[in-house]
Amino acid sequence: QVQLVESGGGLVQPGGSLRLSCAASGFSFRMYTMGWYRQAPGKQRELVARIFSGGTANAADSVKGRFTISRDNAKNTVYLQMNSLKPEDTAVYYCNVQVALRDYWGQGTQVTVSS
């Protein structure tokens, strides 16, 4: 079965950096688009960045130039490098894949940006 396991969240000061990881299993990882989403308290879940099977990536305007998504097909892992973090980046971050028209989510990892 499809499994996504996120790690790497934590508490960081404004301007700091974190790298999130999502280990995937149960599907042919290299063939699928992978995404990172986030959900802040009281807000809807939103797309942060995604990376296609060929390696092309895009990101939300709010994180462009600060966040970078990447993938390692040999490790079945997708990463989110987050630099210049702001308090408004505080949220639970989720890894996502859509397989056979069904969305799969990890358990999420909390990122808190605060001084």
PDB file of C-alpha atoms in Angstrom:
ATOM      1  CA  GLN A   1       0.000   0.000   0.000  1.00  0.00           C
ATOM      2  CA  VAL A   2       1.020   3.592  -0.517  1.00  0.00           C
ATOM      3  CA  GLN A   3       2.860   5.063   2.440  1.00  0.00           C
ATOM      4  CA  LEU A   4       4.326   8.517   2.909  1.00  0.00           C
ATOM      5  CA  VAL A   5       6.381   9.371   5.985  1.00  0.00           C
ATOM      6  CA  GLU A   6       7.494  12.940   6.578  1.00  0.00           C
ATOM      7  CA  SER A   7      10.315  14.055   8.846  1.00  0.00           C
ATOM      8  CA  GLY A   8      12.466  17.072   9.515  1.00  0.00           C
ATOM      9  CA  GLY A   9      10.062  19.551  11.042  1.00  0.00           C
ATOM     10  CA  GLY A  10      10.759  21.532  14.169  1.00  0.00           C
ATOM     11  CA  LEU A  11      11.091  24.940  15.778  1.00  0.00           C
ATOM     12  CA  VAL A  12      13.275  27.466  14.001  1.00  0.00           C
ATOM     13  CA  GLN A  13      13.878  31.187  14.347  1.00  0.00           C
ATOM     14  CA  PRO A  14      12.834  33.606  11.604  1.00  0.00           C
ATOM     15  CA  GLY A  15      15.437  33.595   8.851  1.00  0.00           C
ATOM     16  CA  GLY A  16      16.447  30.037   9.622  1.00  0.00           C
ATOM     17  CA  SER A  17      16.348  26.905   7.495  1.00  0.00           C
ATOM     18  CA  LEU A  18      14.888  23.426   7.647  1.00  0.00           C
ATOM     19  CA  ARG A  19      14.878  20.485   5.283  1.00  0.00           C
ATOM     20  CA  LEU A  20      11.841  18.239   5.200  1.00  0.00           C
ATOM     21  CA  SER A  21      11.984  14.696   3.887  1.00  0.00           C
ATOM     22  CA  CYS A  22       9.222  12.380   2.716  1.00  0.00           C
ATOM     23  CA  ALA A  23      10.002   8.685   2.336  1.00  0.00           C
ATOM     24  CA  ALA A  24       7.601   6.964  -0.050  1.00  0.00           C
ATOM     25  CA  SER A  25       6.738   3.319  -0.613  1.00  0.00           C
ATOM     26  CA  GLY A  26       4.087   1.149  -2.215  1.00  0.00           C
ATOM     27  CA  PHE A  27       4.144   2.667  -5.705  1.00  0.00           C
ATOM     28  CA  SER A  28       6.572   3.373  -8.538  1.00  0.00           C
ATOM     29  CA  PHE A  29       7.933   6.559  -7.067  1.00  0.00           C
ATOM     30  CA  ARG A  30       9.887   7.739 -10.097  1.00  0.00           C
ATOM     31  CA  MET A  31       6.767   7.800 -12.254  1.00  0.00           C
ATOM     32  CA  TYR A  32       4.686  10.145 -10.089  1.00  0.00           C
ATOM     33  CA  THR A  33       4.374  13.809  -9.316  1.00  0.00           C
ATOM     34  CA  MET A  34       5.120  14.500  -5.660  1.00  0.00           C
ATOM     35  CA  GLY A  35       3.849  17.488  -3.739  1.00  0.00           C
ATOM     36  CA  TRP A  36       4.337  19.315  -0.477  1.00  0.00           C
ATOM     37  CA  TYR A  37       1.318  20.998   1.075  1.00  0.00           C
ATOM     38  CA  ARG A  38       0.856  22.885   4.315  1.00  0.00           C
ATOM     39  CA  GLN A  39      -1.993  23.736   6.623  1.00  0.00           C
ATOM     40  CA  ALA A  40      -1.871  26.509   9.183  1.00  0.00           C
ATOM     41  CA  PRO A  41      -4.357  26.676  12.077  1.00  0.00           C
ATOM     42  CA  GLY A  42      -7.729  27.875  10.859  1.00  0.00           C
ATOM     43  CA  LYS A  43      -6.678  27.850   7.217  1.00  0.00           C
ATOM     44  CA  GLN A  44      -7.187  25.523   4.285  1.00  0.00           C
ATOM     45  CA  ARG A  45      -4.481  23.177   3.160  1.00  0.00           C
ATOM     46  CA  GLU A  46      -2.461  24.781   0.360  1.00  0.00           C
ATOM     47  CA  LEU A  47       0.042  23.592  -2.206  1.00  0.00           C
ATOM     48  CA  VAL A  48       3.600  24.662  -1.420  1.00  0.00           C
ATOM     49  CA  ALA A  49       5.559  22.993  -4.216  1.00  0.00           C
ATOM     50  CA  ARG A  50       5.470  19.984  -6.488  1.00  0.00           C
ATOM     51  CA  ILE A  51       7.908  18.109  -8.623  1.00  0.00           C
ATOM     52  CA  PHE A  52       7.023  16.102 -11.696  1.00  0.00           C
ATOM     53  CA  SER A  53       8.446  12.745 -12.671  1.00  0.00           C
ATOM     54  CA  GLY A  54      10.870  14.341 -15.096  1.00  0.00           C
ATOM     55  CA  GLY A  55      12.229  16.658 -12.420  1.00  0.00           C
ATOM     56  CA  THR A  56      10.450  19.868 -13.396  1.00  0.00           C
ATOM     57  CA  ALA A  57       9.190  21.690 -10.328  1.00  0.00           C
ATOM     58  CA  ASN A  58       7.039  24.636  -9.418  1.00  0.00           C
ATOM     59  CA  ALA A  59       6.236  26.453  -6.204  1.00  0.00           C
ATOM     60  CA  ALA A  60       3.667  28.777  -4.735  1.00  0.00           C
ATOM     61  CA  ASP A  61       4.394  32.481  -5.128  1.00  0.00           C
ATOM     62  CA  SER A  62       4.623  32.849  -1.340  1.00  0.00           C
ATOM     63  CA  VAL A  63       7.681  30.553  -1.165  1.00  0.00           C
ATOM     64  CA  LYS A  64       9.399  31.144  -4.509  1.00  0.00           C
ATOM     65  CA  GLY A  65      13.054  31.945  -4.057  1.00  0.00           C
ATOM     66  CA  ARG A  66      13.039  30.552  -0.523  1.00  0.00           C
ATOM     67  CA  PHE A  67      11.856  26.931  -0.806  1.00  0.00           C
ATOM     68  CA  THR A  68      13.202  24.275  -3.143  1.00  0.00           C
ATOM     69  CA  ILE A  69      11.630  20.900  -3.826  1.00  0.00           C
ATOM     70  CA  SER A  70      13.775  18.013  -5.032  1.00  0.00           C
ATOM     71  CA  ARG A  71      13.593  14.254  -5.359  1.00  0.00           C
ATOM     72  CA  ASP A  72      15.924  11.293  -5.154  1.00  0.00           C
ATOM     73  CA  ASN A  73      14.389   8.457  -7.143  1.00  0.00           C
ATOM     74  CA  ALA A  74      17.025   6.010  -5.916  1.00  0.00           C
ATOM     75  CA  LYS A  75      15.877   6.628  -2.343  1.00  0.00           C
ATOM     76  CA  ASN A  76      12.162   7.078  -3.084  1.00  0.00           C
ATOM     77  CA  THR A  77      12.356  10.364  -1.222  1.00  0.00           C
ATOM     78  CA  VAL A  78      11.197  13.895  -1.879  1.00  0.00           C
ATOM     79  CA  TYR A  79      12.677  16.869  -0.055  1.00  0.00           C
ATOM     80  CA  LEU A  80      11.665  20.420   0.725  1.00  0.00           C
ATOM     81  CA  GLN A  81      14.537  22.758   1.499  1.00  0.00           C
ATOM     82  CA  MET A  82      13.159  25.788   3.294  1.00  0.00           C
ATOM     83  CA  ASN A  83      15.342  28.884   3.687  1.00  0.00           C
ATOM     84  CA  SER A  84      14.653  32.380   5.010  1.00  0.00           C
ATOM     85  CA  LEU A  85      11.748  31.057   7.020  1.00  0.00           C
ATOM     86  CA  LYS A  86       9.075  33.477   8.178  1.00  0.00           C
ATOM     87  CA  PRO A  87       6.519  33.221  10.997  1.00  0.00           C
ATOM     88  CA  GLU A  88       3.807  32.878   8.359  1.00  0.00           C
ATOM     89  CA  ASP A  89       5.435  29.625   7.201  1.00  0.00           C
ATOM     90  CA  THR A  90       4.313  28.040  10.469  1.00  0.00           C
ATOM     91  CA  ALA A  91       2.088  25.082   9.605  1.00  0.00           C
ATOM     92  CA  VAL A  92       1.849  21.327   9.430  1.00  0.00           C
ATOM     93  CA  TYR A  93       3.562  20.207   6.230  1.00  0.00           C
ATOM     94  CA  TYR A  94       2.255  17.204   4.326  1.00  0.00           C
ATOM     95  CA  CYS A  95       3.654  15.092   1.540  1.00  0.00           C
ATOM     96  CA  ASN A  96       1.222  14.092  -1.218  1.00  0.00           C
ATOM     97  CA  VAL A  97       0.939  11.784  -4.181  1.00  0.00           C
ATOM     98  CA  GLN A  98      -2.028  10.962  -6.369  1.00  0.00           C
ATOM     99  CA  VAL A  99      -2.121   7.348  -7.490  1.00  0.00           C
ATOM    100  CA  ALA A 100      -4.997   5.960  -9.553  1.00  0.00           C
ATOM    101  CA  LEU A 101      -6.958   9.194  -9.007  1.00  0.00           C
ATOM    102  CA  ARG A 102      -6.698   8.855  -5.225  1.00  0.00           C
ATOM    103  CA  ASP A 103      -4.817  11.292  -3.030  1.00  0.00           C
ATOM    104  CA  TYR A 104      -2.456   9.906  -0.418  1.00  0.00           C
ATOM    105  CA  TRP A 105      -1.060  11.940   2.479  1.00  0.00           C
ATOM    106  CA  GLY A 106       1.581  11.478   5.087  1.00  0.00           C
ATOM    107  CA  GLN A 107       0.958  12.111   8.768  1.00  0.00           C
ATOM    108  CA  GLY A 108       2.429  15.595   8.526  1.00  0.00           C
ATOM    109  CA  THR A 109       5.340  17.305  10.241  1.00  0.00           C
ATOM    110  CA  GLN A 110       5.030  20.491  12.268  1.00  0.00           C
ATOM    111  CA  VAL A 111       7.112  23.515  11.302  1.00  0.00           C
ATOM    112  CA  THR A 112       7.086  26.421  13.740  1.00  0.00           C
ATOM    113  CA  VAL A 113       8.889  29.654  12.953  1.00  0.00           C
ATOM    114  CA  SER A 114       9.194  31.807  16.035  1.00  0.00           C
ATOM    115  CA  SER A 115      11.703  33.780  18.003  1.00  0.00           C
TER     116      SER A 115
END
